[in-house]
Coordinates of N, CA and C and ligand atoms in Angstrom, one line a residue:
X22 N 17.1 10.1 -39.4 CA 18.5 9.8 -39.3 C 18.9 8.4 -39.7
X23 N 20.0 8.2 -40.4 CA 20.3 6.9 -40.9 C 20.9 6.0 -39.8
X24 N 21.1 4.7 -40.0 CA 21.6 3.9 -39.0 C 23.1 4.2 -38.8
X25 N 23.5 3.8 -37.6 CA 24.9 4.2 -37.2 C 25.4 3.0 -36.3
X26 N 26.7 2.9 -36.2 CA 27.2 1.9 -35.3 C 28.0 2.6 -34.2
X27 N 28.3 1.8 -33.2 CA 29.0 2.4 -32.1 C 30.5 1.9 -32.1
X28 N 31.4 2.8 -31.8 CA 32.8 2.4 -31.8 C 33.1 1.7 -30.5
X29 N 32.4 2.0 -29.4 CA 32.6 1.2 -28.2 C 31.2 0.9 -27.6
X30 N 31.1 -0.2 -26.8 CA 29.8 -0.6 -26.3 C 29.2 0.5 -25.4
X31 N 27.9 0.7 -25.6 CA 27.2 1.7 -24.8 C 26.2 1.0 -23.9
X32 N 26.3 1.3 -22.6 CA 25.5 0.7 -21.6 C 24.7 1.9 -20.9
X33 N 23.5 2.1 -21.4 CA 22.8 3.4 -21.1 C 21.6 3.2 -20.2
X34 N 21.5 4.1 -19.3 CA 20.2 4.1 -18.5 C 19.5 5.4 -18.8
X35 N 18.2 5.4 -19.1 CA 17.4 6.6 -19.3 C 16.6 6.8 -18.1
X36 N 16.8 8.0 -17.5 CA 16.0 8.5 -16.4 C 15.0 9.5 -16.9
X37 N 13.9 9.6 -16.2 CA 12.9 10.6 -16.6 C 11.6 10.4 -16.0
X38 N 10.8 11.4 -15.7 CA 9.5 11.3 -15.1 C 8.7 10.4 -15.9
X39 N 7.6 9.8 -15.3 CA 6.7 9.0 -16.1 C 6.1 10.0 -17.2
X40 N 6.1 9.5 -18.4 CA 5.6 10.3 -19.5 C 6.6 11.2 -20.1
X41 N 7.8 11.2 -19.7 CA 8.8 12.1 -20.2 C 9.3 11.6 -21.6
X42 N 8.9 10.4 -22.0 CA 9.3 9.9 -23.3 C 10.4 8.9 -23.4
X43 N 10.6 8.2 -22.3 CA 11.7 7.2 -22.3 C 11.5 6.1 -23.3
X44 N 10.2 5.7 -23.4 CA 9.9 4.6 -24.4 C 10.0 5.1 -25.8
X45 N 9.6 6.3 -26.0 CA 9.7 6.9 -27.4 C 11.1 7.1 -27.8
X46 N 11.9 7.6 -26.9 CA 13.4 7.8 -27.3 C 14.0 6.5 -27.5
X47 N 13.6 5.5 -26.7 CA 14.2 4.1 -26.9 C 13.9 3.6 -28.2
X48 N 12.7 3.7 -28.7 CA 12.4 3.1 -30.0 C 13.1 3.8 -31.1
X49 N 13.2 5.1 -30.9 CA 14.0 5.9 -32.0 C 15.5 5.6 -32.0
X50 N 16.0 5.4 -30.8 CA 17.5 5.0 -30.7 C 17.7 3.7 -31.3
X51 N 16.8 2.7 -31.1 CA 17.0 1.4 -31.7 C 17.0 1.4 -33.2
X52 N 16.3 2.4 -33.8 CA 16.3 2.5 -35.2 C 17.7 3.0 -35.7
X53 N 18.3 3.9 -35.0 CA 19.6 4.5 -35.4 C 20.7 3.5 -35.0
X54 N 20.6 2.8 -33.9 CA 21.6 1.9 -33.5 C 21.0 0.5 -33.4
X55 N 20.9 -0.2 -34.6 CA 20.1 -1.4 -34.6 C 20.7 -2.6 -33.8
X56 N 22.0 -2.4 -33.5 CA 22.6 -3.6 -32.7 C 22.4 -3.5 -31.2
X57 N 21.8 -2.3 -30.8 CA 21.6 -2.1 -29.4 C 20.3 -2.9 -29.0
X58 N 20.3 -3.3 -27.7 CA 19.1 -4.0 -27.2 C 18.5 -3.1 -26.1
X59 N 17.3 -3.3 -25.8 CA 16.7 -2.5 -24.7 C 15.7 -3.2 -23.9
X60 N 15.5 -2.8 -22.7 CA 14.4 -3.4 -21.9 C 13.8 -2.3 -21.0
X61 N 12.5 -2.3 -20.8 CA 11.8 -1.4 -19.9 C 11.2 -2.2 -18.7
X62 N 11.6 -1.9 -17.5 CA 11.1 -2.7 -16.4 C 9.6 -2.7 -16.3
X63 N 8.9 -1.6 -16.7 CA 7.4 -1.5 -16.7 C 6.9 -2.5 -17.7
X64 N 7.5 -2.6 -18.8 CA 7.0 -3.6 -19.9 C 7.1 -5.0 -19.4
X65 N 8.3 -5.3 -18.7 CA 8.4 -6.7 -18.2 C 7.4 -7.0 -17.2
X66 N 7.1 -6.0 -16.3 CA 6.0 -6.2 -15.3 C 4.7 -6.4 -15.9
X67 N 4.4 -5.5 -16.9 CA 3.0 -5.6 -17.6 C 2.9 -7.0 -18.3
X68 N 4.0 -7.5 -18.8 CA 3.9 -8.8 -19.4 C 3.6 -9.9 -18.4
X69 N 4.2 -9.8 -17.2 CA 4.0 -10.7 -16.1 C 2.5 -10.7 -15.7
X70 N 2.0 -9.4 -15.7 CA 0.6 -9.3 -15.3 C -0.3 -9.9 -16.3
X71 N 0.0 -9.7 -17.6 CA -0.8 -10.3 -18.6 C -0.8 -11.8 -18.6
X72 N 0.4 -12.3 -18.3 CA 0.6 -13.8 -18.2 C 0.1 -14.4 -16.9
X73 N -0.4 -13.5 -16.0 CA -0.9 -13.9 -14.7 C 0.1 -14.8 -13.9
X74 N 1.3 -14.4 -13.9 CA 2.3 -15.1 -13.1 C 2.2 -14.7 -11.7
X75 N 2.8 -15.4 -10.7 CA 2.7 -14.9 -9.3 C 3.3 -13.6 -9.1
X76 N 4.4 -13.3 -9.8 CA 5.0 -12.0 -9.7 C 4.1 -10.9 -10.3
X77 N 3.4 -11.3 -11.4 CA 2.5 -10.4 -12.0 C 1.3 -10.0 -11.1
X78 N 0.8 -11.0 -10.4 CA -0.3 -10.7 -9.5 C 0.1 -9.8 -8.4
X79 N 1.3 -10.1 -7.9 CA 1.8 -9.2 -6.8 C 2.1 -7.8 -7.3
X80 N 2.8 -7.7 -8.5 CA 3.2 -6.4 -9.0 C 2.0 -5.6 -9.3
X81 N 0.9 -6.2 -9.8 CA -0.2 -5.4 -10.1 C -0.8 -4.7 -9.0
X82 N -0.7 -5.2 -7.8 CA -1.3 -4.6 -6.6 C -0.5 -3.3 -6.3
X83 N 0.8 -3.3 -6.6 CA 1.6 -2.0 -6.4 C 1.4 -1.1 -7.5
X84 N 1.4 -1.6 -8.7 CA 1.3 -0.7 -9.9 C 0.0 0.1 -10.0
X85 N -1.1 -0.6 -9.7 CA -2.4 0.1 -9.8 C -2.5 1.2 -8.7
X86 N -1.7 1.1 -7.7 CA -1.7 2.2 -6.7 C -0.7 3.3 -7.0
X87 N 0.2 3.0 -7.9 CA 1.2 4.0 -8.3 C 2.4 3.9 -7.3
X88 N 2.5 2.8 -6.6 CA 3.7 2.5 -5.7 C 4.7 1.7 -6.4
X89 N 5.9 1.8 -6.0 CA 7.0 1.0 -6.6 C 6.9 -0.4 -6.0
X90 N 7.3 -1.4 -6.8 CA 7.3 -2.7 -6.3 C 8.7 -2.9 -5.5
X91 N 8.7 -3.8 -4.5 CA 9.9 -3.9 -3.7 C 11.2 -4.1 -4.5
X92 N 12.3 -3.5 -4.0 CA 13.6 -3.6 -4.7 C 14.0 -5.0 -5.0
X93 N 13.8 -5.9 -4.0 CA 14.3 -7.3 -4.2 C 13.6 -7.9 -5.4
X94 N 12.3 -7.7 -5.6 CA 11.6 -8.4 -6.7 C 12.0 -7.8 -8.0
X95 N 12.1 -6.5 -8.1 CA 12.4 -5.9 -9.4 C 13.9 -6.2 -9.8
X96 N 14.8 -6.2 -8.8 CA 16.2 -6.4 -9.2 C 16.4 -7.9 -9.7
X97 N 15.6 -8.8 -9.0 CA 15.7 -10.2 -9.4 C 15.2 -10.4 -10.9
X98 N 14.1 -9.7 -11.2 CA 13.5 -9.8 -12.5 C 14.4 -9.3 -13.5
X99 N 15.0 -8.1 -13.3 CA 15.8 -7.4 -14.3 C 17.2 -8.1 -14.4
X100 N 17.7 -8.5 -13.3 CA 19.1 -9.1 -13.4 C 19.0 -10.5 -14.1
X101 N 17.9 -11.2 -13.9 CA 17.7 -12.5 -14.7 C 17.6 -12.2 -16.1
X102 N 16.8 -11.1 -16.4 CA 16.6 -10.7 -17.9 C 18.0 -10.4 -18.5
X103 N 18.8 -9.7 -17.8 CA 20.1 -9.3 -18.4 C 21.0 -10.5 -18.6
X104 N 21.0 -11.4 -17.7 CA 21.8 -12.6 -17.8 C 21.3 -13.5 -18.9
X105 N 20.0 -13.7 -19.0 CA 19.4 -14.6 -20.0 C 19.6 -14.0 -21.4
X106 N 19.6 -12.7 -21.5 CA 19.7 -12.1 -22.9 C 21.1 -11.7 -23.2
X107 N 22.1 -12.3 -22.5 CA 23.5 -12.1 -22.8 C 24.0 -10.6 -22.7
X108 N 23.4 -9.9 -21.8 CA 23.8 -8.5 -21.7 C 25.1 -8.3 -20.9
X109 N 25.5 -9.4 -20.2 CA 26.6 -9.2 -19.3 C 27.9 -9.5 -20.0
X110 N 27.9 -9.5 -21.3 CA 29.2 -9.7 -22.1 C 29.7 -8.3 -22.5
X111 N 31.0 -8.2 -22.5 CA 31.6 -6.8 -22.7 C 31.3 -6.2 -24.0
X112 N 30.9 -6.9 -25.0 CA 30.7 -6.2 -26.3 C 29.3 -5.7 -26.6
X113 N 28.4 -6.2 -25.7 CA 27.0 -5.8 -26.1 C 26.6 -4.4 -25.6
X114 N 25.8 -3.7 -26.4 CA 25.3 -2.4 -26.1 C 23.9 -2.5 -25.8
X115 N 23.5 -1.8 -24.8 CA 22.1 -1.9 -24.3 C 21.6 -0.7 -23.6
X116 N 20.3 -0.6 -23.4 CA 19.6 0.5 -22.8 C 18.6 0.0 -21.8
X117 N 18.6 0.6 -20.6 CA 17.6 0.3 -19.6 C 16.7 1.5 -19.4
X118 N 15.4 1.2 -19.3 CA 14.3 2.2 -19.1 C 13.5 1.8 -17.9
X119 N 13.6 2.6 -16.9 CA 12.7 2.3 -15.7 C 13.4 1.6 -14.6
X120 N 14.6 1.1 -14.8 CA 15.4 0.4 -13.8 C 16.8 0.7 -13.9
X121 N 17.6 1.0 -12.9 CA 17.2 1.2 -11.5 C 16.4 2.5 -11.2
X122 N 15.6 2.5 -10.2 CA 14.7 3.6 -9.8 C 15.1 4.1 -8.5
X123 N 15.8 3.3 -7.7 CA 16.3 3.7 -6.4 C 17.8 3.5 -6.3
X124 N 18.4 4.2 -5.3 CA 19.9 4.0 -5.1 C 20.2 2.6 -4.8
X125 N 19.3 2.0 -4.0 CA 19.5 0.6 -3.6 C 19.5 -0.3 -4.8
X126 N 18.5 -0.1 -5.7 CA 18.5 -0.9 -7.0 C 19.8 -0.7 -7.8
X127 N 20.2 0.6 -7.8 CA 21.4 1.0 -8.6 C 22.6 0.2 -8.0
X128 N 22.7 0.2 -6.7 CA 23.9 -0.5 -6.1 C 23.9 -2.0 -6.4
X129 N 22.7 -2.6 -6.3 CA 22.6 -4.0 -6.6 C 23.0 -4.3 -8.0
X130 N 22.4 -3.5 -8.9 CA 22.8 -3.7 -10.3 C 24.3 -3.5 -10.6
X131 N 24.8 -2.4 -10.0 CA 26.3 -2.1 -10.2 C 27.1 -3.3 -9.7
X132 N 26.7 -3.9 -8.6 CA 27.5 -5.0 -8.1 C 27.5 -6.1 -9.1
X133 N 26.4 -6.4 -9.7 CA 26.3 -7.5 -10.7 C 27.1 -7.1 -12.0
X134 N 26.9 -5.9 -12.4 CA 27.6 -5.4 -13.6 C 29.1 -5.4 -13.5
X135 N 29.5 -4.9 -12.3 CA 31.0 -4.8 -12.2 C 31.7 -6.1 -12.1
X136 N 30.9 -7.1 -11.6 CA 31.6 -8.5 -11.6 C 31.8 -9.0 -13.0
X137 N 31.1 -8.5 -13.9 CA 31.3 -8.9 -15.4 C 32.1 -7.8 -16.1
X138 N 32.5 -6.7 -15.4 CA 33.2 -5.6 -16.0 C 32.3 -4.9 -17.1
X139 N 31.1 -4.8 -16.9 CA 30.2 -4.1 -17.8 C 29.3 -3.0 -17.1
X140 N 30.0 -2.1 -16.5 CA 29.3 -1.0 -15.8 C 28.5 -0.1 -16.7
X141 N 27.5 0.5 -16.2 CA 26.8 1.5 -17.0 C 27.8 2.6 -17.3
X142 N 27.8 3.0 -18.6 CA 28.7 4.1 -18.9 C 28.1 5.4 -19.4
X143 N 26.7 5.4 -19.4 CA 26.0 6.7 -19.6 C 24.6 6.6 -19.0
X144 N 24.3 7.7 -18.2 CA 23.0 7.8 -17.6 C 22.4 9.2 -18.1
X145 N 21.3 9.1 -18.8 CA 20.8 10.4 -19.3 C 19.4 10.7 -18.7
X146 N 19.3 11.8 -18.1 CA 18.0 12.2 -17.6 C 17.2 13.1 -18.7
X147 N 16.0 12.6 -19.0 CA 15.2 13.4 -19.9 C 14.4 14.4 -19.1
X148 N 14.6 15.7 -19.4 CA 14.0 16.7 -18.6 C 12.9 17.4 -19.4
X149 N 11.7 17.1 -19.1 CA 10.5 17.6 -19.8 C 9.6 18.3 -18.9
X150 N 9.0 19.5 -19.3 CA 8.2 20.2 -18.4 C 6.9 19.4 -18.0
X151 N 6.5 19.6 -16.7 CA 5.4 18.8 -16.1 C 4.1 19.0 -16.9
X152 N 3.9 20.2 -17.4 CA 2.6 20.5 -18.2 C 2.5 19.6 -19.4
X153 N 3.7 19.4 -20.0 CA 3.7 18.6 -21.3 C 3.4 17.1 -20.9
X154 N 4.0 16.7 -19.8 CA 3.9 15.3 -19.3 C 2.4 15.0 -19.0
X155 N 1.7 15.9 -18.3 CA 0.4 15.6 -17.9 C -0.5 15.5 -19.1
X156 N -0.3 16.3 -20.1 CA -1.1 16.2 -21.4 C -0.8 14.9 -22.1
X157 N 0.4 14.5 -22.1 CA 0.7 13.2 -22.8 C 0.0 12.0 -22.2
X158 N 0.0 11.9 -20.9 CA -0.5 10.7 -20.2 C -2.0 10.5 -20.6
X159 N -2.7 11.6 -20.6 CA -4.2 11.4 -20.9 C -4.4 10.8 -22.2
X160 N -3.5 11.0 -23.2 CA -3.7 10.5 -24.5 C -2.9 9.2 -24.9
X161 N -2.3 8.6 -23.9 CA -1.4 7.5 -24.1 C -2.1 6.2 -24.2
X162 N -1.8 5.4 -25.2 CA -2.2 4.0 -25.3 C -1.0 3.1 -25.5
X163 N -1.1 1.8 -25.1 CA 0.1 0.9 -25.2 C -0.3 -0.4 -25.8
X164 N 0.6 -1.0 -26.6 CA 0.5 -2.4 -27.0 C 1.4 -3.2 -26.1
X165 N 0.7 -4.0 -25.2 CA 1.5 -4.6 -24.1 C 2.5 -5.6 -24.6
X166 N 2.2 -6.5 -25.5 CA 3.3 -7.5 -25.9 C 4.6 -6.9 -26.4
X167 N 4.5 -5.7 -27.0 CA 5.8 -5.1 -27.6 C 6.2 -3.9 -26.8
X168 N 5.3 -3.3 -26.0 CA 5.6 -2.1 -25.3 C 5.5 -0.9 -26.2
X169 N 5.0 -1.1 -27.4 CA 4.9 0.1 -28.3 C 3.9 1.1 -27.8
X170 N 4.2 2.4 -27.9 CA 3.4 3.4 -27.3 C 2.8 4.3 -28.4
X171 N 1.5 4.6 -28.2 CA 0.9 5.5 -29.1 C 0.3 6.7 -28.3
X172 N 0.2 7.8 -29.0 CA -0.4 9.0 -28.4 C -1.5 9.5 -29.4
X173 N -2.7 9.6 -28.9 CA -3.8 9.9 -29.8 C -3.6 11.3 -30.5
X174 N -2.9 12.2 -29.9 CA -2.6 13.5 -30.6 C -1.4 13.5 -31.4
X175 N -0.3 13.0 -30.9 CA 1.0 13.2 -31.6 C 1.4 12.0 -32.4
X176 N 0.9 10.8 -32.1 CA 1.4 9.6 -32.7 C 0.3 8.5 -32.7
X177 N -0.8 8.8 -33.4 CA -1.9 7.9 -33.4 C -1.7 6.6 -34.2
X178 N -2.3 5.5 -33.8 CA -2.2 4.3 -34.6 C -2.8 4.5 -35.9
X179 N -2.4 3.7 -36.9 CA -3.0 3.8 -38.3 C -4.4 3.5 -38.3
X180 N -4.7 2.4 -37.5 CA -6.1 2.0 -37.4 C -6.5 2.3 -35.9
X181 N -7.5 3.0 -35.7 CA -7.8 3.4 -34.3 C -7.9 2.2 -33.4
X182 N -7.3 2.2 -32.2 CA -7.3 1.2 -31.2 C -6.5 -0.1 -31.5
X183 N -5.7 0.0 -32.6 CA -5.0 -1.2 -33.0 C -3.5 -0.9 -33.2
X184 N -2.7 -1.9 -32.8 CA -1.2 -1.8 -33.0 C -0.9 -1.8 -34.5
X185 N 0.0 -0.9 -34.9 CA 0.4 -0.8 -36.3 C 0.9 -2.1 -36.9
X186 N 1.7 -2.8 -36.1 CA 2.5 -3.9 -36.7 C 1.7 -5.2 -36.6
X187 N 1.1 -5.5 -35.4 CA 0.4 -6.8 -35.2 C -1.1 -6.7 -35.4
X188 N -1.7 -5.5 -35.4 CA -3.1 -5.3 -35.5 C -3.9 -5.7 -34.2
X189 N -3.1 -6.0 -33.2 CA -3.7 -6.4 -31.9 C -4.2 -5.2 -31.2
X190 N -5.2 -5.4 -30.2 CA -5.7 -4.2 -29.5 C -4.8 -3.4 -28.7
X191 N -5.0 -2.1 -28.6 CA -4.2 -1.3 -27.7 C -5.0 -1.1 -26.4
X192 N -4.3 -0.9 -25.3 CA -5.0 -0.7 -24.0 C -4.5 0.6 -23.4
X193 N -5.3 1.1 -22.4 CA -4.9 2.2 -21.6 C -4.2 1.6 -20.4
X194 N -3.1 2.1 -19.9 CA -2.5 1.6 -18.7 C -3.4 2.0 -17.5
X195 N -3.7 1.0 -16.6 CA -4.5 1.3 -15.5 C -3.9 2.4 -14.6
X196 N -2.6 2.6 -14.6 CA -2.0 3.6 -13.8 C -1.8 4.9 -14.5
X197 N -2.4 5.0 -15.7 CA -2.4 6.3 -16.4 C -3.6 7.1 -16.2
X198 N -4.1 7.2 -15.0 CA -5.2 8.1 -14.7 C -4.7 9.2 -13.7
X199 N -5.5 10.3 -13.6 CA -5.0 11.5 -12.9 C -4.5 11.2 -11.5
X200 N -5.2 10.5 -10.7 CA -4.8 10.3 -9.3 C -3.6 9.5 -9.2
X201 N -3.5 8.3 -9.9 CA -2.4 7.4 -9.8 C -1.2 8.1 -10.4
X202 N -1.4 8.8 -11.5 CA -0.3 9.5 -12.1 C 0.4 10.5 -11.2
X203 N -0.5 11.3 -10.5 CA 0.1 12.3 -9.6 C 1.0 11.6 -8.5
X204 N 0.6 10.4 -8.1 CA 1.4 9.7 -7.1 C 2.7 9.2 -7.7
X205 N 2.6 8.7 -9.0 CA 3.9 8.3 -9.6 C 4.9 9.4 -9.8
X206 N 4.3 10.6 -10.2 CA 5.2 11.7 -10.4 C 5.9 12.2 -9.2
X207 N 5.1 12.2 -8.1 CA 5.6 12.5 -6.8 C 6.7 11.6 -6.3
X208 N 6.5 10.3 -6.5 CA 7.4 9.3 -6.2 C 8.7 9.4 -7.0
X209 N 8.5 9.7 -8.3 CA 9.7 9.9 -9.2 C 10.5 11.0 -8.6
X210 N 9.9 12.2 -8.3 CA 10.7 13.3 -7.9 C 11.4 13.1 -6.6
X211 N 10.8 12.3 -5.7 CA 11.4 12.0 -4.4 C 12.7 11.1 -4.6
X212 N 12.6 10.2 -5.5 CA 13.6 9.2 -5.7 C 14.7 9.5 -6.6
X213 N 14.4 10.4 -7.6 CA 15.4 10.6 -8.7 C 16.6 11.5 -8.2
X214 N 16.4 12.4 -7.2 CA 17.5 13.2 -6.8 C 18.6 12.4 -6.3
X215 N 18.4 11.6 -5.3 CA 19.5 10.7 -4.8 C 20.1 9.8 -5.9
X216 N 19.3 9.4 -6.8 CA 19.8 8.5 -7.8 C 20.7 9.3 -8.8
X217 N 20.3 10.5 -9.1 CA 21.1 11.4 -10.0 C 22.4 11.7 -9.3
X218 N 22.4 11.9 -8.0 CA 23.6 12.2 -7.3 C 24.6 11.0 -7.3
X219 N 23.9 9.8 -7.2 CA 24.7 8.6 -7.2 C 25.5 8.4 -8.5
X220 N 24.8 8.7 -9.6 CA 25.4 8.5 -10.9 C 26.3 9.7 -11.3
X221 N 26.0 10.9 -10.8 CA 26.8 12.1 -11.0 C 28.2 11.8 -10.3
X222 N 28.2 11.2 -9.2 CA 29.5 10.8 -8.5 C 30.3 9.8 -9.3
X223 N 29.6 9.1 -10.1 CA 30.3 8.1 -11.0 C 30.7 8.7 -12.3
X224 N 30.4 10.0 -12.5 CA 30.7 10.8 -13.7 C 30.1 10.2 -15.0
X225 N 28.9 9.7 -14.8 CA 28.2 9.2 -16.0 C 26.9 9.9 -16.3
X226 N 26.5 10.9 -15.5 CA 25.2 11.5 -15.6 C 25.2 12.7 -16.6
X227 N 24.2 12.7 -17.5 CA 24.0 13.9 -18.4 C 22.5 14.2 -18.4
X228 N 22.1 15.4 -18.7 CA 20.7 15.8 -18.8 C 20.4 16.3 -20.2
X229 N 19.2 16.0 -20.7 CA 18.8 16.5 -22.0 C 17.4 17.1 -21.8
X230 N 17.3 18.4 -22.1 CA 16.0 19.1 -21.9 C 15.3 19.4 -23.2
X231 N 13.9 19.4 -23.1 CA 13.1 19.8 -24.3 C 11.7 19.5 -24.0
X232 N 10.9 20.2 -24.8 CA 9.4 20.1 -24.7 C 8.8 18.9 -25.5
X233 N 9.6 18.5 -26.6 CA 9.0 17.5 -27.4 C 10.1 16.4 -27.6
X234 N 9.6 15.2 -28.1 CA 10.5 14.1 -28.4 C 11.4 14.5 -29.6
X235 N 10.9 15.3 -30.5 CA 11.6 15.7 -31.6 C 12.8 16.6 -31.3
X236 N 12.6 17.4 -30.2 CA 13.7 18.3 -29.7 C 14.7 17.4 -29.0
X237 N 14.2 16.5 -28.1 CA 15.1 15.8 -27.3 C 16.0 14.8 -28.1
X238 N 15.4 14.1 -29.1 CA 16.1 13.0 -29.8 C 17.4 13.4 -30.4
X239 N 17.5 14.5 -31.2 CA 18.8 14.8 -31.8 C 19.9 15.1 -30.7
X240 N 19.4 15.7 -29.6 CA 20.4 16.0 -28.5 C 20.9 14.7 -27.9
X241 N 20.0 13.8 -27.7 CA 20.4 12.5 -27.2 C 21.4 11.8 -28.1
X242 N 21.0 11.8 -29.4 CA 21.9 11.2 -30.4 C 23.3 11.8 -30.4
X243 N 23.4 13.1 -30.3 CA 24.6 13.8 -30.3 C 25.5 13.4 -29.1
X244 N 24.8 13.3 -28.0 CA 25.5 12.9 -26.8 C 26.2 11.6 -27.0
X245 N 25.4 10.6 -27.5 CA 25.9 9.3 -27.7 C 27.0 9.3 -28.7
X246 N 26.8 10.0 -29.8 CA 27.8 10.0 -30.9 C 29.1 10.6 -30.4
X247 N 29.0 11.7 -29.7 CA 30.2 12.3 -29.1 C 31.0 11.4 -28.2
X248 N 30.3 10.8 -27.3 CA 31.0 10.0 -26.3 C 31.3 8.6 -26.7
X249 N 30.6 8.0 -27.7 CA 30.8 6.6 -28.0 C 31.2 6.5 -29.5
X250 N 31.5 7.6 -30.1 CA 32.2 7.6 -31.4 C 31.6 6.8 -32.5
X251 N 30.3 7.0 -32.8 CA 29.7 6.3 -33.9 C 30.6 6.5 -35.2
X252 N 30.8 5.4 -35.9 CA 31.6 5.5 -37.1 C 30.7 5.8 -38.3
Ligands
ATP9 P1 6.5 5.8 -18.1 O1 6.4 4.5 -18.6 O2 5.5 6.8 -18.5 O3 7.9 6.4 -18.2 P2 6.8 5.1 -15.4 O4 8.3 5.2 -15.5 O5 6.2 5.5 -14.1 O6 6.1 5.8 -16.6 P3 6.9 2.2 -15.8 O7 8.4 2.3 -15.9 O8 6.2 1.6 -17.0 O9 6.2 3.6 -15.7 O10 6.5 1.5 -14.5 C1 5.2 1.3 -14.1 C2 5.1 0.8 -12.7 O11 5.9 -0.4 -12.6 C3 5.7 1.7 -11.7 O12 4.8 2.7 -11.2 C4 6.1 0.7 -10.6 O13 4.9 0.3 -9.8 C5 6.6 -0.5 -11.3 N1 8.0 -0.4 -11.6 C6 8.6 -0.3 -12.8 N2 10.0 -0.2 -12.7 C7 10.2 -0.3 -11.3 C8 11.4 -0.3 -10.6 N3 12.6 -0.2 -11.1 N4 11.2 -0.4 -9.2 C9 10.0 -0.5 -8.6 N5 8.9 -0.6 -9.3 C10 9.0 -0.4 -10.7
MG10 MG1 7.9 3.7 -19.9

């Protein structure tokens, strides 16, 4: 798909189980809508861990168990990121992946966004069968500095074990193993229902279903183009 621009600012949240392809859809969307910015809460946390910051040390104890880090910490991290990267201005278009995860986080974020009149205007849930998700996780590798994701089966790096762009090493996420993954999935299912209800009440929730990222992507693009009138 060629690049496209948006007629009005898009402030999008992607919801979806771990491994549902939020990161993959994000990088594909950024190619179509190059003016859009994106951030994934998990990527910010993994960078903190890599940099051995105090937040990183704390976050890693939660992440390796598959538990969520406390709302207060994650909202602070993400809201500072939004402010520092000028996302709180009415003209910017952006996408959030992995945050908010709880209704409480959603309320704190909304409070901040509405004070700048930049509320979320689209929330899309990626609905992918669980069997597909489990298969993906086993084969997933990540380039931590960029958040780029590879899959040994569907999207292997050009050089085994190396990031395509920087040549730096790829790593396996410590929370991408069977036991921890099961816990993450269970947590996701428990928390997403109230979160979906919260956004459904604000009339911004949509769902896109499919077994592969190639099926989901055009549906997601159509949704955006229809509602945000790409020219
Ligand atoms: P995937 O990246 O496959 O979609 P995921 O959504 O479970 O899976 P990340 O978003 O990368 O993974 O998050 C990894 C971990 O970081 C989570 O298991 C959690 O411990 C922590 N984390 C990320 N975002 C949040 C959040 N909004 N609130 C609390 N903890 C978070
Ligand atoms: Mg992710």
